[in-house]
Structures are given as structure tokens and as C-alpha cells.
Amino acid sequence: MTSFEADRRVSLPAGTVRCATFNVLHGRRLGEDGRPLSTRADDAEALAEAVASLDADVLALQEVDRLQERSGGVDQAALAAEASGARYWRYASALHGRLAPGRGWVLDPAEPGLRTYGPGHSPSLGVPENDVPSHGVALLSRLPVRAWRARRLAPAPVAMPLRVAGRTGLTAVRDQPRALLAAVLDGPRGPFTAVAVHLSFVPGWNIGQLLTVRRWIAQLPRPHVLLGDFNLVGAVPAAVLNAAVATEPWLMRHRPEDRETSPAGGPMPLGWRRPARRPTFPSHRPVVQFDHVLATGIRADAVGAVSVPRTAVSDHRPLVVELKL
């Protein structure tokens, strides 16, 4: 038995990787009616329990706090990695600053927008001396990682009216910078690339960001698996990516690396698949799918079980998919 298999709490078919994405809403606990709970003393414990319950081999997290007062000064990526048994992880900051009541994010001018943290950056779950709070995304893996890559995406220049947990009606919300994390992992059948994604909520701007993600990882090993909160509904993300594939010049769609064969024989498919079609938002009564797992370079029979379990934290449900990779 490999160390990767030993980390699993539930056995899976050979060659199967359990992938998951979860917008954790900075670990905020919500009641059965979807309203934030008044006490936050045990938010960190609730976040750890929620992440551990997914039993994911590869897990992308969005809206992750690092050392923010509102979430108890915890390094949430480190906390989640410890809870899930992920030995390999990175956190990428979309912004450094503090959330001020009534003012939004107050950025720290001395810190760059993008910085990555991982094992060794946070030896404990307390607040390191002189470190700056931040907010971003994380990618956790029980599989060994060959290489990491991070990128920051600029915010849209306009605000949007949105529903905000704990508020009635619509609230005008300005867009934020976004961070991306990609990892080349040693899968059961060879290397593949996983990407943690959190796109803008501004229509059109998020589509442009999705196409940027595709170009950004184009030369990394396939299969490619995108995991995240796309702020795009249902079939839209896969349709956007497949339209991009269809409109590429013929030579770009027939590169030598794209003619490689799968372990089962035959050419690997170029199109993007949407293996998990489940509503994820709002968590107490899901009606729309904002959270997605999309993959290219896999066959239709590579998809196993899919689930969207309810947890004690966040206004999103996690999306869990088993894939043969």
C-alpha cells in the first residue's frame, strides 16, 4: 500500500482520484436557514471538520483567509491541509490587507498582491510575528506535486448588485483581484495538472478570465482538471472552453502532445467534460451550480461518484467527483 492510499479514509477503485472544490466563505458557519450564526468561537473547528469530511485527494478552496481577525487569526489553508491529510499544499493571496467594517478591504501597500505560502511558511496555526493578513485560494493534495504555478487576475472595473450572506436584498459589491494555483501532480497513471480557480462575479469578465486560465496551463501535462467557483452557471464554463477548442487553428488542435494515447489505448479526447452536474448554491437550498470540476484529456468512463454534501460552513456546498486520472 502506498502512502497516498494509506491517507484515504475510504477505499476507491484503482487509479481513481477523489477531486473536490469548496468555496469556504472564510470558514463562516451558517444556520439551517442559511443565515450566519451569531457566535464564531468554533468556526476553525467547523472548517476543519468540513474539509476532513470530504476525504479528497485533491482539494481546491476559495475565499480562504490567512491571519484575518474575522476568522480568528488562523492560517486556514494550513488548517485545512492538516485536517485533510494533504502533505502537499499551497495558498496564493489575491490581496494582502484587512477587512474593515463598512469600508471593505483596506490593502497593505507594502505587500504585493500575489504571494504563495506552503509547508514551512506557517509552522503553527497561530499568527506569525510581523506577517500580513491576506485572502485568496488554496490547493491541497495527498498526491506528490512535481511543480507549482501561481497567477493573479485583475478585478473587473465595475461593481455588481449581489446577495450577501447575512444581508437582505442586494448589495453593490466591487470586484476583487483573483488568484490561481496550478499543480502538476503524480497521478496513479502518470502526471496530470490540477488548477484551483475562483473567477470574477462580473458577467463577461469571468469568461475572459476562464480563457486566460486555459491559455496559462496549455503547456502543462494533461489531463487538466479545473476546480473552483467559476461564478458561471451550469453548462456555460464547459461551453466556453469547448468553443475555444473548436475555433483554434487546426495545427494547434493537432499538436504532438495532443495526439498521445490514453492508458486504455486510442487518442486522448481534446474536449472539456463536465462530469459533475449538481447545484451548489445556496448551501441550505441549492438551485444553481457556480462550483465546477471540469476536465480535458479524460474519457467518459473516467467519471465515478459525484456528491454535494451539506457542511456546517459556507453558503456554497462542496462539489466532490471521483475521476480516473
Short mmCIF file of C-alpha atoms in Angstrom, two decimals:
data_model
loop_
_atom_site.label_atom_id
_atom_site.label_comp_id
_atom_site.label_asym_id
_atom_site.label_seq_id
_atom_site.Cartn_x
_atom_site.Cartn_y
_atom_site.Cartn_z
CA MET A 1 0.00 0.00 0.00
CA THR A 2 1.36 3.42 -0.98
CA SER A 3 1.34 6.37 1.41
CA PHE A 4 -1.24 8.01 -0.90
CA GLU A 5 -3.59 5.04 -0.49
CA ALA A 6 -2.99 4.96 3.26
CA ASP A 7 -4.13 8.59 3.53
CA ARG A 8 -7.56 7.72 2.17
CA ARG A 9 -10.31 7.18 4.68
CA VAL A 10 -12.47 5.25 2.21
CA SER A 11 -11.06 2.89 -0.43
CA LEU A 12 -11.57 3.78 -4.11
CA PRO A 13 -11.20 1.79 -7.33
CA ALA A 14 -7.61 1.51 -8.56
CA GLY A 15 -6.40 4.59 -10.40
CA THR A 16 -9.22 6.79 -9.05
CA VAL A 17 -8.59 10.22 -7.55
CA ARG A 18 -11.23 11.98 -5.47
CA CYS A 19 -11.23 15.65 -6.51
CA ALA A 20 -13.19 18.38 -4.76
CA THR A 21 -13.76 22.11 -4.78
CA PHE A 22 -15.19 24.17 -1.94
CA ASN A 23 -15.80 27.91 -1.58
CA VAL A 24 -15.47 28.05 2.21
CA LEU A 25 -16.69 31.65 2.78
CA HIS A 26 -13.67 32.16 5.11
CA GLY A 27 -14.98 29.31 7.25
CA ARG A 28 -18.17 31.12 8.28
CA ARG A 29 -20.74 28.87 9.92
CA LEU A 30 -24.33 29.18 8.72
CA GLY A 31 -27.59 28.00 10.25
CA GLU A 32 -30.17 25.70 8.68
CA ASP A 33 -31.85 28.75 7.12
CA GLY A 34 -28.62 29.96 5.53
CA ARG A 35 -28.12 32.87 7.93
CA PRO A 36 -24.72 33.39 9.61
CA LEU A 37 -24.62 32.22 13.22
CA SER A 38 -24.01 34.89 15.84
CA THR A 39 -21.13 33.11 17.58
CA ARG A 40 -17.89 32.35 15.76
CA ALA A 41 -15.88 30.76 18.54
CA ASP A 42 -15.71 27.36 16.86
CA ASP A 43 -15.53 28.40 13.19
CA ALA A 44 -12.00 26.98 12.81
CA GLU A 45 -13.06 23.61 14.18
CA ALA A 46 -16.12 23.58 11.91
CA LEU A 47 -13.96 24.36 8.87
CA ALA A 48 -11.53 21.56 9.74
CA GLU A 49 -14.38 19.08 10.17
CA ALA A 50 -15.99 20.13 6.89
CA VAL A 51 -12.76 19.73 4.92
CA ALA A 52 -11.90 16.39 6.55
CA SER A 53 -15.37 15.01 5.77
CA LEU A 54 -14.75 15.37 2.02
CA ASP A 55 -11.88 12.84 2.13
CA ALA A 56 -10.48 14.46 -1.03
CA ASP A 57 -7.16 13.54 -2.60
CA VAL A 58 -7.05 16.89 -4.43
CA LEU A 59 -8.96 19.82 -2.96
CA ALA A 60 -9.33 23.40 -4.22
CA LEU A 61 -10.52 26.02 -1.71
CA GLN A 62 -11.76 29.54 -2.45
CA GLU A 63 -12.38 32.56 -0.19
CA VAL A 64 -9.66 31.42 2.18
CA ASP A 65 -8.43 33.71 4.97
CA ARG A 66 -4.90 33.87 6.27
CA LEU A 67 -4.44 35.59 9.63
CA GLN A 68 -7.64 37.63 9.34
CA GLU A 69 -9.26 38.84 12.56
CA ARG A 70 -12.74 37.84 11.34
CA SER A 71 -11.65 34.18 11.16
CA GLY A 72 -9.72 34.10 14.42
CA GLY A 73 -6.27 34.86 13.02
CA VAL A 74 -5.97 31.33 11.63
CA ASP A 75 -3.99 30.23 8.60
CA GLN A 76 -6.98 28.47 7.05
CA ALA A 77 -5.02 26.77 4.27
CA ALA A 78 -2.64 25.19 6.78
CA LEU A 79 -5.57 24.21 8.97
CA ALA A 80 -7.36 22.58 6.01
CA ALA A 81 -4.24 20.76 4.85
CA GLU A 82 -3.71 19.29 8.32
CA ALA A 83 -7.37 18.27 8.62
CA SER A 84 -7.45 16.56 5.21
CA GLY A 85 -4.08 14.81 5.45
CA ALA A 86 -2.72 16.76 2.47
CA ARG A 87 1.09 16.77 2.69
CA TYR A 88 1.43 18.99 -0.35
CA TRP A 89 -0.31 22.34 -0.44
CA ARG A 90 -0.07 25.96 -1.44
CA TYR A 91 -2.01 29.09 -0.63
CA ALA A 92 -1.98 32.06 -3.03
CA SER A 93 -3.04 35.50 -1.87
CA ALA A 94 -5.31 37.53 -4.12
CA LEU A 95 -4.79 40.51 -1.81
CA HIS A 96 -3.00 41.48 1.40
CA GLY A 97 -4.95 43.63 3.80
CA ARG A 98 -7.67 43.68 6.45
CA LEU A 99 -11.42 43.75 6.13
CA ALA A 100 -12.70 46.93 7.83
CA PRO A 101 -16.42 47.06 8.77
CA GLY A 102 -18.24 49.40 6.43
CA ARG A 103 -15.11 50.06 4.36
CA GLY A 104 -14.33 46.79 2.68
CA TRP A 105 -10.76 45.65 2.15
CA VAL A 106 -8.02 48.02 3.30
CA LEU A 107 -4.98 46.89 1.33
CA ASP A 108 -1.45 46.82 2.69
CA PRO A 109 0.65 48.98 0.31
CA ALA A 110 3.89 47.27 1.38
CA GLU A 111 2.80 43.81 0.19
CA PRO A 112 2.45 42.55 -3.38
CA GLY A 113 -0.97 41.32 -4.40
CA LEU A 114 0.27 37.81 -5.12
CA ARG A 115 2.33 35.76 -2.71
CA THR A 116 2.35 32.00 -2.26
CA TYR A 117 2.65 30.16 1.04
CA GLY A 118 3.04 26.48 1.79
CA PRO A 119 4.51 24.00 4.28
CA GLY A 120 7.14 25.79 6.30
CA HIS A 121 5.56 29.23 5.93
CA SER A 122 3.21 28.60 8.84
CA PRO A 123 4.81 26.24 11.37
CA SER A 124 1.83 26.71 13.69
CA LEU A 125 -1.77 27.74 13.25
CA GLY A 126 -1.23 30.92 15.25
CA VAL A 127 -0.22 34.33 13.90
CA PRO A 128 3.43 34.53 12.80
CA GLU A 129 5.13 37.67 14.04
CA ASN A 130 5.04 40.61 11.60
CA ASP A 131 3.12 38.64 8.97
CA VAL A 132 0.42 40.41 6.96
CA PRO A 133 -3.18 39.11 6.75
CA SER A 134 -4.42 38.12 3.33
CA HIS A 135 -7.24 36.46 1.40
CA GLY A 136 -7.06 34.03 -1.53
CA VAL A 137 -7.24 30.42 -2.70
CA ALA A 138 -5.60 27.14 -1.75
CA LEU A 139 -4.82 23.86 -3.46
CA LEU A 140 -4.24 20.77 -1.30
CA SER A 141 -3.01 17.36 -2.44
CA ARG A 142 -2.26 13.95 -0.97
CA LEU A 143 -0.51 13.13 -4.24
CA PRO A 144 3.12 14.23 -4.69
CA VAL A 145 3.47 17.52 -6.57
CA ARG A 146 6.13 17.97 -9.27
CA ALA A 147 5.67 21.69 -9.81
CA TRP A 148 3.59 24.65 -8.63
CA ARG A 149 2.46 27.71 -10.53
CA ALA A 150 0.53 30.80 -9.34
CA ARG A 151 -1.02 33.80 -11.05
CA ARG A 152 -3.09 36.85 -10.13
CA LEU A 153 -6.05 38.12 -12.15
CA ALA A 154 -7.08 41.78 -12.12
CA PRO A 155 -10.55 42.72 -10.84
CA ALA A 156 -13.33 43.96 -13.08
CA PRO A 157 -13.63 47.77 -13.07
CA VAL A 158 -17.34 47.78 -12.14
CA ALA A 159 -19.40 46.81 -9.09
CA MET A 160 -22.30 44.36 -9.20
CA PRO A 161 -25.50 44.05 -7.10
CA LEU A 162 -25.28 40.72 -5.25
CA ARG A 163 -26.94 38.82 -2.45
CA VAL A 164 -24.60 38.74 0.56
CA ALA A 165 -24.93 36.24 3.41
CA GLY A 166 -26.46 37.97 6.45
CA ARG A 167 -27.94 40.90 4.48
CA THR A 168 -31.38 41.39 2.98
CA GLY A 169 -31.85 42.43 -0.62
CA LEU A 170 -29.00 43.23 -2.98
CA THR A 171 -25.68 44.85 -2.04
CA ALA A 172 -23.40 46.67 -4.51
CA VAL A 173 -20.12 44.77 -4.33
CA ARG A 174 -16.87 45.77 -6.01
CA ASP A 175 -14.90 43.01 -7.64
CA GLN A 176 -11.64 41.78 -6.11
CA PRO A 177 -8.39 40.55 -7.59
CA ARG A 178 -8.34 36.78 -8.03
CA ALA A 179 -5.58 34.24 -7.53
CA LEU A 180 -4.98 30.99 -9.44
CA LEU A 181 -2.96 27.98 -8.34
CA ALA A 182 -1.85 25.12 -10.60
CA ALA A 183 -0.03 21.94 -9.63
CA VAL A 184 1.47 19.17 -11.72
CA LEU A 185 0.77 16.02 -9.72
CA ASP A 186 1.94 12.42 -9.86
CA GLY A 187 -1.30 10.61 -10.57
CA PRO A 188 -1.91 6.85 -10.40
CA ARG A 189 -1.41 6.63 -14.20
CA GLY A 190 1.06 9.45 -14.74
CA PRO A 191 1.24 13.23 -14.30
CA PHE A 192 -1.78 15.48 -14.58
CA THR A 193 -2.49 19.15 -13.84
CA ALA A 194 -4.97 20.45 -11.25
CA VAL A 195 -5.94 24.11 -11.03
CA ALA A 196 -7.69 25.99 -8.21
CA VAL A 197 -9.93 28.64 -9.77
CA HIS A 198 -12.01 31.50 -8.40
CA LEU A 199 -13.35 33.75 -11.13
CA SER A 200 -14.98 37.17 -11.01
CA PHE A 201 -18.71 37.52 -10.42
CA VAL A 202 -18.91 40.16 -13.18
CA PRO A 203 -20.51 38.70 -16.34
CA GLY A 204 -18.19 38.65 -19.33
CA TRP A 205 -15.14 39.47 -17.24
CA ASN A 206 -15.23 35.97 -15.75
CA ILE A 207 -15.40 34.41 -19.22
CA GLY A 208 -12.26 36.30 -20.20
CA GLN A 209 -10.58 35.04 -17.04
CA LEU A 210 -11.58 31.45 -17.83
CA LEU A 211 -9.97 31.68 -21.25
CA THR A 212 -6.87 33.13 -19.60
CA VAL A 213 -6.71 30.08 -17.31
CA ARG A 214 -6.89 27.76 -20.31
CA ARG A 215 -4.01 29.53 -22.08
CA TRP A 216 -1.99 29.70 -18.86
CA ILE A 217 -1.93 25.93 -18.38
CA ALA A 218 -1.83 24.93 -22.07
CA GLN A 219 1.73 23.56 -21.92
CA LEU A 220 1.34 21.69 -18.63
CA PRO A 221 0.81 17.90 -18.59
CA ARG A 222 -2.65 16.60 -19.45
CA PRO A 223 -5.22 15.63 -18.27
CA HIS A 224 -6.14 19.09 -17.00
CA VAL A 225 -8.64 19.39 -14.14
CA LEU A 226 -10.12 22.79 -13.22
CA LEU A 227 -11.69 23.01 -9.78
CA GLY A 228 -13.36 26.05 -8.35
CA ASP A 229 -16.05 28.67 -8.04
CA PHE A 230 -16.40 29.95 -11.60
CA ASN A 231 -19.32 32.32 -10.91
CA LEU A 232 -20.70 30.90 -14.15
CA VAL A 233 -23.80 28.73 -14.15
CA GLY A 234 -24.42 25.20 -15.33
CA ALA A 235 -23.05 24.29 -18.74
CA VAL A 236 -21.59 27.74 -19.51
CA PRO A 237 -17.94 27.13 -18.46
CA ALA A 238 -17.60 23.89 -20.47
CA ALA A 239 -19.30 25.53 -23.47
CA VAL A 240 -16.86 28.47 -23.34
CA LEU A 241 -13.83 26.18 -23.18
CA ASN A 242 -15.08 23.89 -25.93
CA ALA A 243 -15.84 26.86 -28.18
CA ALA A 244 -12.23 27.97 -27.69
CA VAL A 245 -11.00 24.50 -28.66
CA ALA A 246 -13.23 24.46 -31.75
CA THR A 247 -12.03 27.84 -33.01
CA GLU A 248 -8.31 27.17 -32.61
CA PRO A 249 -6.28 26.75 -35.80
CA TRP A 250 -6.13 23.12 -36.94
CA LEU A 251 -2.41 22.86 -36.20
CA MET A 252 -2.93 23.97 -32.59
CA ARG A 253 -5.56 21.22 -32.13
CA HIS A 254 -3.26 18.57 -33.55
CA ARG A 255 -0.01 19.16 -31.71
CA PRO A 256 2.10 16.08 -30.94
CA GLU A 257 1.33 16.32 -27.23
CA ASP A 258 -2.39 16.22 -28.00
CA ARG A 259 -2.01 13.00 -30.01
CA GLU A 260 -0.81 10.98 -27.05
CA THR A 261 -2.79 7.85 -26.29
CA SER A 262 -4.62 7.03 -23.08
CA PRO A 263 -3.64 4.01 -20.95
CA ALA A 264 -6.64 2.21 -22.45
CA GLY A 265 -5.43 2.91 -25.98
CA GLY A 266 -6.65 5.39 -28.58
CA PRO A 267 -6.17 9.17 -28.71
CA MET A 268 -6.95 11.27 -25.68
CA PRO A 269 -10.05 13.48 -26.19
CA LEU A 270 -9.43 17.21 -26.61
CA GLY A 271 -12.81 18.50 -25.45
CA TRP A 272 -13.70 19.62 -21.94
CA ARG A 273 -16.03 17.41 -19.93
CA ARG A 274 -18.39 18.48 -17.17
CA PRO A 275 -18.52 15.35 -15.01
CA ALA A 276 -20.48 16.88 -12.11
CA ARG A 277 -23.84 18.49 -12.80
CA ARG A 278 -25.23 19.40 -9.40
CA PRO A 279 -26.48 22.69 -7.92
CA THR A 280 -24.15 24.02 -5.21
CA PHE A 281 -25.58 27.41 -4.20
CA PRO A 282 -27.01 28.46 -1.79
CA SER A 283 -25.91 25.71 0.56
CA HIS A 284 -29.18 25.44 2.52
CA ARG A 285 -31.26 25.07 -0.65
CA PRO A 286 -29.09 24.65 -3.78
CA VAL A 287 -30.69 25.85 -7.00
CA VAL A 288 -27.72 26.86 -9.19
CA GLN A 289 -24.27 25.47 -9.94
CA PHE A 290 -21.47 28.02 -9.59
CA ASP A 291 -18.88 25.46 -8.45
CA HIS A 292 -17.42 23.16 -11.07
CA VAL A 293 -14.98 20.38 -11.79
CA LEU A 294 -14.06 20.43 -15.49
CA ALA A 295 -11.58 18.10 -17.17
CA THR A 296 -9.93 17.60 -20.54
CA GLY A 297 -7.92 14.56 -21.56
CA ILE A 298 -10.25 12.07 -19.86
CA ARG A 299 -12.78 9.64 -21.28
CA ALA A 300 -16.47 9.50 -20.45
CA ASP A 301 -15.96 6.31 -18.43
CA ALA A 302 -13.36 8.06 -16.24
CA VAL A 303 -16.09 9.64 -14.11
CA GLY A 304 -17.19 7.93 -10.91
CA ALA A 305 -19.29 9.05 -7.94
CA VAL A 306 -20.40 12.69 -7.57
CA SER A 307 -21.67 14.35 -4.39
CA VAL A 308 -22.54 17.80 -2.98
CA PRO A 309 -22.65 17.22 0.80
CA ARG A 310 -24.03 19.80 3.23
CA THR A 311 -21.49 21.11 5.73
CA ALA A 312 -21.68 23.47 8.69
CA VAL A 313 -19.74 26.24 6.91
CA SER A 314 -20.20 28.45 3.85
CA ASP A 315 -23.04 29.48 1.58
CA HIS A 316 -21.69 27.08 -1.07
CA ARG A 317 -21.75 23.31 -0.98
CA PRO A 318 -18.56 21.45 -1.82
CA LEU A 319 -18.52 19.51 -5.08
CA VAL A 320 -16.79 16.10 -4.93
CA VAL A 321 -16.03 13.99 -8.03
CA GLU A 322 -14.13 10.72 -8.43
CA LEU A 323 -12.02 10.59 -11.62
CA LYS A 324 -9.71 8.01 -13.13
CA LEU A 325 -6.53 10.01 -13.71
#
